[in-house]
């Protein structure tokens, strides 16, 4: 029997969301292990942010062009970038492992916040050419302190650009806590630029999905930008080079780990009978195959 979630999502979509979250978790964990073995130069884990990333990526649909920061692995994988393509850059094998045009997913931007202006400019250019101009820009809380972000929000507002800014606020810019970076929320700041916004929790992919569908509708119908600030938990350090225990309290790390959205969503769909052991074993085996392929390709 087909059941519906609180937000009206059907079982197939809910299973697809969970599958993407589990694949993202597996690829991320494999990359962390490979980095420890020296096979990758660096890895910035997205563990704890899968609900925000998969929920939003599916909600905006395949036509939207995505401008990521450097931690949107779950978005990339949901968009069809393979684990191999994703890891290649971090192994120093390429500047970008995928074709940004084909995937409508631009290269990672290590100069943080630069992608905000690239995204707004791209959307304006697409509109001038009469093409689908919906652009999604992912940005971290720390990057919103850059001048580029303010310029991008202002430009998007005055040009009525079709841009959805998604700020994943994990509470940290490396070791700098969000409370020391800003005195308002990012969502409030957007309103100061004339951009409508929402501040939402990032532990439930279905809620994120619903808010992003609404935001994309708003952008398409009103031809004006929108910003969603998603509160997420960071389970691991900023990167594999970062010892978060030095500056982050044990309780904060424990809270993020306990709130793990992948564990929570797996439990929820199991309890509701949307997935069963057979389905979970099947996805587990798919994830194991992906991890084995990555290990063979990178650990040698
Ligand atoms: C322009 C620029 N300044 C400084 C850095 C160094 N740096 C890399 S990540 C980072 C913090 C980013 O924090 P946030 O935007 O919150 O993203 P998160 O890593 O938490 O996802 C900094 C300062 C950089 N990459 N680019
Ligand atoms: Mg951050």
mmCIF file of C-alpha atoms and ligand atoms in Angstrom:
data_model
loop_
_atom_site.group_PDB
_atom_site.id
_atom_site.type_symbol
_atom_site.label_atom_id
_atom_site.label_comp_id
_atom_site.label_asym_id
_atom_site.label_seq_id
_atom_site.Cartn_x
_atom_site.Cartn_y
_atom_site.Cartn_z
ATOM 1 C CA UNK A 1 0.000 0.000 0.000
ATOM 2 C CA UNK A 2 1.296 3.444 -0.921
ATOM 3 C CA UNK A 3 1.486 5.690 2.153
ATOM 4 C CA UNK A 4 2.085 9.439 2.267
ATOM 5 C CA UNK A 5 4.425 11.386 4.514
ATOM 6 C CA UNK A 6 3.384 14.366 6.603
ATOM 7 C CA UNK A 7 4.344 16.590 3.649
ATOM 8 C CA UNK A 8 2.566 14.439 1.076
ATOM 9 C CA UNK A 9 5.629 12.708 -0.335
ATOM 10 C CA UNK A 10 4.972 9.242 -1.782
ATOM 11 C CA UNK A 11 6.879 6.149 -0.674
ATOM 12 C CA UNK A 12 8.970 5.922 -3.858
ATOM 13 C CA UNK A 13 10.284 9.435 -3.363
ATOM 14 C CA UNK A 14 10.929 8.834 0.328
ATOM 15 C CA UNK A 15 12.891 5.649 -0.478
ATOM 16 C CA UNK A 16 14.830 7.527 -3.136
ATOM 17 C CA UNK A 17 15.748 10.242 -0.628
ATOM 18 C CA UNK A 18 16.958 7.638 1.878
ATOM 19 C CA UNK A 19 18.898 5.724 -0.785
ATOM 20 C CA UNK A 20 20.739 8.893 -1.839
ATOM 21 C CA UNK A 21 21.490 9.706 1.802
ATOM 22 C CA UNK A 22 22.904 6.225 2.409
ATOM 23 C CA UNK A 23 25.028 6.344 -0.751
ATOM 24 C CA UNK A 24 26.348 9.797 0.206
ATOM 25 C CA UNK A 25 27.232 8.525 3.681
ATOM 26 C CA UNK A 26 29.070 5.529 2.230
ATOM 27 C CA UNK A 27 31.060 7.565 -0.289
ATOM 28 C CA UNK A 28 31.925 10.171 2.336
ATOM 29 C CA UNK A 29 33.116 7.520 4.800
ATOM 30 C CA UNK A 30 35.172 5.768 2.118
ATOM 31 C CA UNK A 31 36.779 9.075 1.171
ATOM 32 C CA UNK A 32 37.656 9.752 4.816
ATOM 33 C CA UNK A 33 39.297 6.331 5.091
ATOM 34 C CA UNK A 34 41.163 6.795 1.815
ATOM 35 C CA UNK A 35 42.466 10.147 3.006
ATOM 36 C CA UNK A 36 43.755 8.533 6.219
ATOM 37 C CA UNK A 37 45.668 6.065 4.028
ATOM 38 C CA UNK A 38 47.169 8.946 2.046
ATOM 39 C CA UNK A 39 45.242 8.164 -1.142
ATOM 40 C CA UNK A 40 43.459 11.537 -1.085
ATOM 41 C CA UNK A 41 45.147 14.818 -0.212
ATOM 42 C CA UNK A 42 42.200 16.179 1.752
ATOM 43 C CA UNK A 43 38.524 15.482 2.385
ATOM 44 C CA UNK A 44 35.823 17.736 3.761
ATOM 45 C CA UNK A 45 33.127 15.511 5.166
ATOM 46 C CA UNK A 46 29.440 16.276 4.680
ATOM 47 C CA UNK A 47 28.326 13.796 7.349
ATOM 48 C CA UNK A 48 25.414 15.293 9.263
ATOM 49 C CA UNK A 49 24.339 17.399 6.285
ATOM 50 C CA UNK A 50 22.821 14.658 4.099
ATOM 51 C CA UNK A 51 19.190 15.513 4.879
ATOM 52 C CA UNK A 52 19.729 19.156 3.913
ATOM 53 C CA UNK A 53 21.648 18.249 0.758
ATOM 54 C CA UNK A 54 19.575 15.391 -0.627
ATOM 55 C CA UNK A 55 16.239 17.012 0.300
ATOM 56 C CA UNK A 56 17.185 20.245 -1.447
ATOM 57 C CA UNK A 57 18.855 18.640 -4.482
ATOM 58 C CA UNK A 58 15.820 16.514 -5.286
ATOM 59 C CA UNK A 59 13.397 19.380 -4.642
ATOM 60 C CA UNK A 60 14.924 21.805 -7.166
ATOM 61 C CA UNK A 61 14.814 19.253 -9.965
ATOM 62 C CA UNK A 62 17.255 18.408 -12.757
ATOM 63 C CA UNK A 63 16.822 21.651 -14.731
ATOM 64 C CA UNK A 64 18.183 23.952 -12.002
ATOM 65 C CA UNK A 65 21.865 24.762 -12.327
ATOM 66 C CA UNK A 66 23.771 24.237 -9.102
ATOM 67 C CA UNK A 67 26.759 26.275 -7.909
ATOM 68 C CA UNK A 68 28.250 24.366 -4.971
ATOM 69 C CA UNK A 69 30.768 25.320 -2.352
ATOM 70 C CA UNK A 70 33.164 22.423 -1.601
ATOM 71 C CA UNK A 71 31.165 20.177 0.754
ATOM 72 C CA UNK A 72 28.087 19.363 -1.340
ATOM 73 C CA UNK A 73 28.986 15.730 -1.948
ATOM 74 C CA UNK A 74 25.455 14.475 -1.290
ATOM 75 C CA UNK A 75 24.091 17.067 -3.746
ATOM 76 C CA UNK A 76 26.673 16.016 -6.342
ATOM 77 C CA UNK A 77 25.912 12.303 -6.008
ATOM 78 C CA UNK A 78 22.162 12.963 -6.148
ATOM 79 C CA UNK A 79 22.778 14.920 -9.355
ATOM 80 C CA UNK A 80 24.486 11.909 -10.914
ATOM 81 C CA UNK A 81 28.133 12.786 -10.312
ATOM 82 C CA UNK A 82 29.803 9.431 -9.577
ATOM 83 C CA UNK A 83 31.875 8.734 -6.474
ATOM 84 C CA UNK A 84 34.921 8.370 -8.719
ATOM 85 C CA UNK A 85 34.324 11.745 -10.369
ATOM 86 C CA UNK A 86 33.841 13.292 -6.945
ATOM 87 C CA UNK A 87 37.050 11.946 -5.409
ATOM 88 C CA UNK A 88 39.328 12.651 -8.375
ATOM 89 C CA UNK A 89 39.851 16.309 -7.467
ATOM 90 C CA UNK A 90 40.782 15.457 -3.878
ATOM 91 C CA UNK A 91 43.363 12.967 -5.131
ATOM 92 C CA UNK A 92 44.914 15.717 -7.250
ATOM 93 C CA UNK A 93 43.981 13.933 -10.508
ATOM 94 C CA UNK A 94 41.921 16.752 -12.013
ATOM 95 C CA UNK A 95 40.575 20.249 -11.323
ATOM 96 C CA UNK A 96 37.012 18.952 -11.673
ATOM 97 C CA UNK A 97 36.024 15.325 -12.204
ATOM 98 C CA UNK A 98 32.705 15.900 -13.951
ATOM 99 C CA UNK A 99 31.340 17.855 -16.877
ATOM 100 C CA UNK A 100 29.602 20.877 -15.302
ATOM 101 C CA UNK A 101 27.420 21.475 -18.367
ATOM 102 C CA UNK A 102 26.108 17.912 -18.567
ATOM 103 C CA UNK A 103 25.381 17.611 -14.875
ATOM 104 C CA UNK A 104 24.216 21.206 -14.420
ATOM 105 C CA UNK A 105 26.496 21.062 -11.376
ATOM 106 C CA UNK A 106 29.401 23.499 -11.441
ATOM 107 C CA UNK A 107 32.926 22.792 -10.122
ATOM 108 C CA UNK A 108 33.586 23.039 -6.398
ATOM 109 C CA UNK A 109 34.687 26.518 -5.328
ATOM 110 C CA UNK A 110 37.500 26.534 -2.813
ATOM 111 C CA UNK A 111 37.732 30.344 -2.783
ATOM 112 C CA UNK A 112 34.701 30.452 -0.665
ATOM 113 C CA UNK A 113 31.697 32.661 -1.548
ATOM 114 C CA UNK A 114 33.052 33.253 -5.085
ATOM 115 C CA UNK A 115 30.371 30.877 -6.361
ATOM 116 C CA UNK A 116 27.647 33.217 -5.098
ATOM 117 C CA UNK A 117 28.532 35.851 -7.696
ATOM 118 C CA UNK A 118 29.191 33.253 -10.393
ATOM 119 C CA UNK A 119 25.721 31.813 -9.786
ATOM 120 C CA UNK A 120 23.885 35.132 -9.904
ATOM 121 C CA UNK A 121 25.726 36.205 -13.058
ATOM 122 C CA UNK A 122 25.006 32.852 -14.707
ATOM 123 C CA UNK A 123 21.291 33.108 -13.915
ATOM 124 C CA UNK A 124 21.077 36.639 -15.344
ATOM 125 C CA UNK A 125 22.906 35.472 -18.472
ATOM 126 C CA UNK A 126 20.586 32.498 -18.940
ATOM 127 C CA UNK A 127 17.529 34.729 -18.668
ATOM 128 C CA UNK A 128 18.954 37.078 -21.308
ATOM 129 C CA UNK A 129 19.282 34.051 -23.608
ATOM 130 C CA UNK A 130 15.723 32.944 -22.917
ATOM 131 C CA UNK A 131 16.910 29.750 -21.163
ATOM 132 C CA UNK A 132 15.825 28.157 -17.873
ATOM 133 C CA UNK A 133 17.500 30.469 -15.366
ATOM 134 C CA UNK A 134 16.871 28.761 -12.018
ATOM 135 C CA UNK A 135 20.189 28.638 -10.189
ATOM 136 C CA UNK A 136 20.860 27.171 -6.760
ATOM 137 C CA UNK A 137 23.874 28.517 -4.871
ATOM 138 C CA UNK A 138 25.111 26.567 -1.847
ATOM 139 C CA UNK A 139 27.099 28.521 0.701
ATOM 140 C CA UNK A 140 28.357 27.951 4.253
ATOM 141 C CA UNK A 141 27.677 30.201 7.221
ATOM 142 C CA UNK A 142 31.298 31.401 7.342
ATOM 143 C CA UNK A 143 31.306 32.254 3.643
ATOM 144 C CA UNK A 144 28.339 34.584 4.130
ATOM 145 C CA UNK A 145 30.762 36.911 5.954
ATOM 146 C CA UNK A 146 32.572 37.507 2.652
ATOM 147 C CA UNK A 147 31.792 40.651 0.670
ATOM 148 C CA UNK A 148 30.989 38.470 -2.355
ATOM 149 C CA UNK A 149 27.898 37.126 -0.601
ATOM 150 C CA UNK A 150 26.570 40.628 0.116
ATOM 151 C CA UNK A 151 27.248 41.698 -3.475
ATOM 152 C CA UNK A 152 25.573 38.549 -4.777
ATOM 153 C CA UNK A 153 22.448 39.010 -2.656
ATOM 154 C CA UNK A 154 22.158 42.662 -3.619
ATOM 155 C CA UNK A 155 22.668 41.956 -7.314
ATOM 156 C CA UNK A 156 20.200 39.074 -7.248
ATOM 157 C CA UNK A 157 17.628 41.290 -5.519
ATOM 158 C CA UNK A 158 17.883 44.305 -7.827
ATOM 159 C CA UNK A 159 18.034 42.156 -10.967
ATOM 160 C CA UNK A 160 15.239 39.854 -9.755
ATOM 161 C CA UNK A 161 17.538 36.931 -10.523
ATOM 162 C CA UNK A 162 16.112 33.421 -10.265
ATOM 163 C CA UNK A 163 18.525 32.333 -7.576
ATOM 164 C CA UNK A 164 17.896 30.142 -4.572
ATOM 165 C CA UNK A 165 20.629 30.698 -1.998
ATOM 166 C CA UNK A 166 20.940 27.700 0.321
ATOM 167 C CA UNK A 167 23.049 28.434 3.364
ATOM 168 C CA UNK A 168 23.951 25.318 5.317
ATOM 169 C CA UNK A 169 24.704 26.743 8.704
ATOM 170 C CA UNK A 170 26.668 24.099 10.592
ATOM 171 C CA UNK A 171 27.566 26.578 13.302
ATOM 172 C CA UNK A 172 31.247 26.727 12.433
ATOM 173 C CA UNK A 173 33.631 28.323 9.969
ATOM 174 C CA UNK A 174 36.502 25.948 10.710
ATOM 175 C CA UNK A 175 37.074 26.839 14.410
ATOM 176 C CA UNK A 176 35.059 30.070 14.437
ATOM 177 C CA UNK A 177 31.590 29.612 15.971
ATOM 178 C CA UNK A 178 28.677 31.157 14.087
ATOM 179 C CA UNK A 179 27.771 33.328 17.088
ATOM 180 C CA UNK A 180 31.127 35.116 16.688
ATOM 181 C CA UNK A 181 30.607 35.601 12.952
ATOM 182 C CA UNK A 182 27.249 37.325 12.908
ATOM 183 C CA UNK A 183 24.704 38.963 15.192
ATOM 184 C CA UNK A 184 21.670 38.133 13.036
ATOM 185 C CA UNK A 185 20.621 35.002 11.223
ATOM 186 C CA UNK A 186 21.596 34.732 7.563
ATOM 187 C CA UNK A 187 17.854 34.550 6.794
ATOM 188 C CA UNK A 188 17.314 37.946 8.479
ATOM 189 C CA UNK A 189 20.237 39.421 6.598
ATOM 190 C CA UNK A 190 18.740 38.337 3.270
ATOM 191 C CA UNK A 191 15.565 40.294 4.050
ATOM 192 C CA UNK A 192 17.704 43.398 4.498
ATOM 193 C CA UNK A 193 18.682 43.002 0.846
ATOM 194 C CA UNK A 194 15.049 42.592 -0.164
ATOM 195 C CA UNK A 195 15.216 38.790 -0.490
ATOM 196 C CA UNK A 196 12.527 36.654 1.087
ATOM 197 C CA UNK A 197 13.888 33.903 3.247
ATOM 198 C CA UNK A 198 13.266 31.046 5.647
ATOM 199 C CA UNK A 199 15.219 29.521 8.516
ATOM 200 C CA UNK A 200 14.639 25.780 8.908
ATOM 201 C CA UNK A 201 16.124 22.792 10.737
ATOM 202 C CA UNK A 202 18.170 20.439 8.570
ATOM 203 C CA UNK A 203 17.576 17.078 10.177
ATOM 204 C CA UNK A 204 14.440 16.094 8.233
ATOM 205 C CA UNK A 205 14.941 15.702 4.471
ATOM 206 C CA UNK A 206 11.192 15.873 3.855
ATOM 207 C CA UNK A 207 10.826 19.251 5.527
ATOM 208 C CA UNK A 208 13.854 20.524 3.604
ATOM 209 C CA UNK A 209 12.336 19.151 0.398
ATOM 210 C CA UNK A 210 9.002 20.884 1.020
ATOM 211 C CA UNK A 211 10.651 24.241 1.798
ATOM 212 C CA UNK A 212 12.865 24.045 -1.285
ATOM 213 C CA UNK A 213 9.899 23.169 -3.531
ATOM 214 C CA UNK A 214 8.093 26.202 -2.126
ATOM 215 C CA UNK A 215 11.147 28.393 -2.621
ATOM 216 C CA UNK A 216 11.616 27.230 -6.230
ATOM 217 C CA UNK A 217 7.912 27.950 -6.919
ATOM 218 C CA UNK A 218 8.317 31.392 -5.379
ATOM 219 C CA UNK A 219 11.319 32.106 -7.606
ATOM 220 C CA UNK A 220 9.607 30.854 -10.779
ATOM 221 C CA UNK A 221 6.267 32.576 -10.111
ATOM 222 C CA UNK A 222 7.540 35.871 -8.758
ATOM 223 C CA UNK A 223 10.838 36.043 -10.618
ATOM 224 C CA UNK A 224 12.721 37.012 -7.511
ATOM 225 C CA UNK A 225 15.430 35.328 -5.447
ATOM 226 C CA UNK A 226 14.981 33.438 -2.190
ATOM 227 C CA UNK A 227 17.285 32.317 0.620
ATOM 228 C CA UNK A 228 16.900 29.279 2.852
ATOM 229 C CA UNK A 229 19.135 28.977 5.887
ATOM 230 C CA UNK A 230 19.301 25.343 6.973
ATOM 231 C CA UNK A 231 20.600 24.528 10.439
ATOM 232 C CA UNK A 232 22.755 21.430 10.150
ATOM 233 C CA UNK A 233 25.054 19.524 12.477
ATOM 234 C CA UNK A 234 28.685 18.869 11.600
ATOM 235 C CA UNK A 235 29.679 15.390 12.769
ATOM 236 C CA UNK A 236 33.363 15.452 11.819
ATOM 237 C CA UNK A 237 36.011 18.175 11.767
ATOM 238 C CA UNK A 238 36.101 20.905 9.140
ATOM 239 C CA UNK A 239 38.418 18.718 7.056
ATOM 240 C CA UNK A 240 40.621 15.679 7.520
ATOM 241 C CA UNK A 241 43.388 18.145 8.514
ATOM 242 C CA UNK A 242 41.317 19.600 11.339
ATOM 243 C CA UNK A 243 41.366 18.395 14.960
ATOM 244 C CA UNK A 244 37.964 19.655 16.026
ATOM 245 C CA UNK A 245 38.424 18.365 19.597
ATOM 246 C CA UNK A 246 40.874 21.248 20.153
ATOM 247 C CA UNK A 247 38.228 23.954 19.877
ATOM 248 C CA UNK A 248 34.871 22.177 19.999
ATOM 249 C CA UNK A 249 33.231 20.877 23.176
ATOM 250 C CA UNK A 250 32.577 17.163 23.533
ATOM 251 C CA UNK A 251 28.867 17.825 24.087
ATOM 252 C CA UNK A 252 28.574 19.739 20.810
ATOM 253 C CA UNK A 253 30.183 16.887 18.867
ATOM 254 C CA UNK A 254 28.055 14.330 20.748
ATOM 255 C CA UNK A 255 24.882 16.299 19.945
ATOM 256 C CA UNK A 256 25.649 16.357 16.223
ATOM 257 C CA UNK A 257 26.450 12.630 16.249
ATOM 258 C CA UNK A 258 23.277 11.757 18.179
ATOM 259 C CA UNK A 259 21.172 13.779 15.743
ATOM 260 C CA UNK A 260 22.637 11.936 12.724
ATOM 261 C CA UNK A 261 19.985 12.471 10.008
ATOM 262 C CA UNK A 262 20.893 9.272 8.138
ATOM 263 C CA UNK A 263 20.286 7.129 11.213
ATOM 264 C CA UNK A 264 17.127 9.060 12.094
ATOM 265 C CA UNK A 265 15.578 8.844 8.620
ATOM 266 C CA UNK A 266 16.448 5.152 8.280
ATOM 267 C CA UNK A 267 14.717 4.536 11.614
ATOM 268 C CA UNK A 268 11.676 6.578 10.652
ATOM 269 C CA UNK A 269 11.077 4.899 7.307
ATOM 270 C CA UNK A 270 11.621 1.487 8.898
ATOM 271 C CA UNK A 271 9.126 2.204 11.690
ATOM 272 C CA UNK A 272 6.575 3.426 9.168
ATOM 273 C CA UNK A 273 7.037 0.310 7.035
ATOM 274 C CA UNK A 274 8.264 2.306 4.026
ATOM 275 C CA UNK A 275 11.489 0.273 3.951
ATOM 276 C CA UNK A 276 12.224 -3.191 5.344
ATOM 277 C CA UNK A 277 15.322 -5.278 6.038
ATOM 278 C CA UNK A 278 15.382 -6.623 2.485
ATOM 279 C CA UNK A 279 15.379 -3.126 0.989
ATOM 280 C CA UNK A 280 18.047 -1.928 3.426
ATOM 281 C CA UNK A 281 20.284 -4.939 2.659
ATOM 282 C CA UNK A 282 19.928 -4.245 -1.039
ATOM 283 C CA UNK A 283 21.046 -0.612 -0.651
ATOM 284 C CA UNK A 284 23.795 -1.697 1.747
ATOM 285 C CA UNK A 285 25.123 -4.016 -0.938
ATOM 286 C CA UNK A 286 24.951 -1.207 -3.534
ATOM 287 C CA UNK A 287 26.925 1.059 -1.179
ATOM 288 C CA UNK A 288 29.481 -1.693 -0.512
ATOM 289 C CA UNK A 289 30.049 -2.118 -4.262
ATOM 290 C CA UNK A 290 30.545 1.633 -4.728
ATOM 291 C CA UNK A 291 33.014 1.716 -1.823
ATOM 292 C CA UNK A 292 34.952 -1.282 -3.146
ATOM 293 C CA UNK A 293 35.257 0.341 -6.572
ATOM 294 C CA UNK A 294 36.571 3.537 -4.975
ATOM 295 C CA UNK A 295 39.037 1.609 -2.846
ATOM 296 C CA UNK A 296 40.365 -0.296 -5.847
ATOM 297 C CA UNK A 297 40.695 2.878 -7.898
ATOM 298 C CA UNK A 298 42.283 5.139 -5.286
ATOM 299 C CA UNK A 299 44.100 2.963 -2.737
ATOM 300 C CA UNK A 300 46.573 1.613 -5.296
HETATM 301 C C1 LIG B 1 38.180 33.545 0.344
HETATM 302 C C2 LIG B 1 38.604 32.472 1.305
HETATM 303 N N1 LIG B 1 39.029 32.856 2.543
HETATM 304 C C3 LIG B 1 39.413 31.900 3.431
HETATM 305 C C4 LIG B 1 39.383 30.584 3.097
HETATM 306 C C5 LIG B 1 39.809 29.523 4.102
HETATM 307 N N2 LIG B 1 38.647 28.779 4.544
HETATM 308 C C6 LIG B 1 38.308 27.605 3.958
HETATM 309 S S1 LIG B 1 36.900 26.985 4.558
HETATM 310 C C7 LIG B 1 36.725 28.251 5.651
HETATM 311 C C8 LIG B 1 35.537 28.278 6.567
HETATM 312 C C9 LIG B 1 34.251 28.090 5.838
HETATM 313 O O1 LIG B 1 33.178 27.989 6.720
HETATM 314 P P1 LIG B 1 31.717 27.877 6.168
HETATM 315 O O2 LIG B 1 31.488 28.841 5.076
HETATM 316 O O3 LIG B 1 30.832 27.971 7.344
HETATM 317 O O4 LIG B 1 31.644 26.436 5.496
HETATM 318 P P2 LIG B 1 31.826 25.007 6.175
HETATM 319 O O5 LIG B 1 33.244 24.608 5.919
HETATM 320 O O6 LIG B 1 31.491 25.138 7.613
HETATM 321 O O7 LIG B 1 30.894 24.117 5.446
HETATM 322 C C10 LIG B 1 37.768 29.154 5.517
HETATM 323 C C11 LIG B 1 37.927 30.368 6.347
HETATM 324 C C12 LIG B 1 38.947 30.251 1.781
HETATM 325 N N3 LIG B 1 38.891 28.980 1.381
HETATM 326 N N4 LIG B 1 38.565 31.208 0.916
HETATM 327 MG MG1 LIG B 2 30.054 26.434 8.477
#
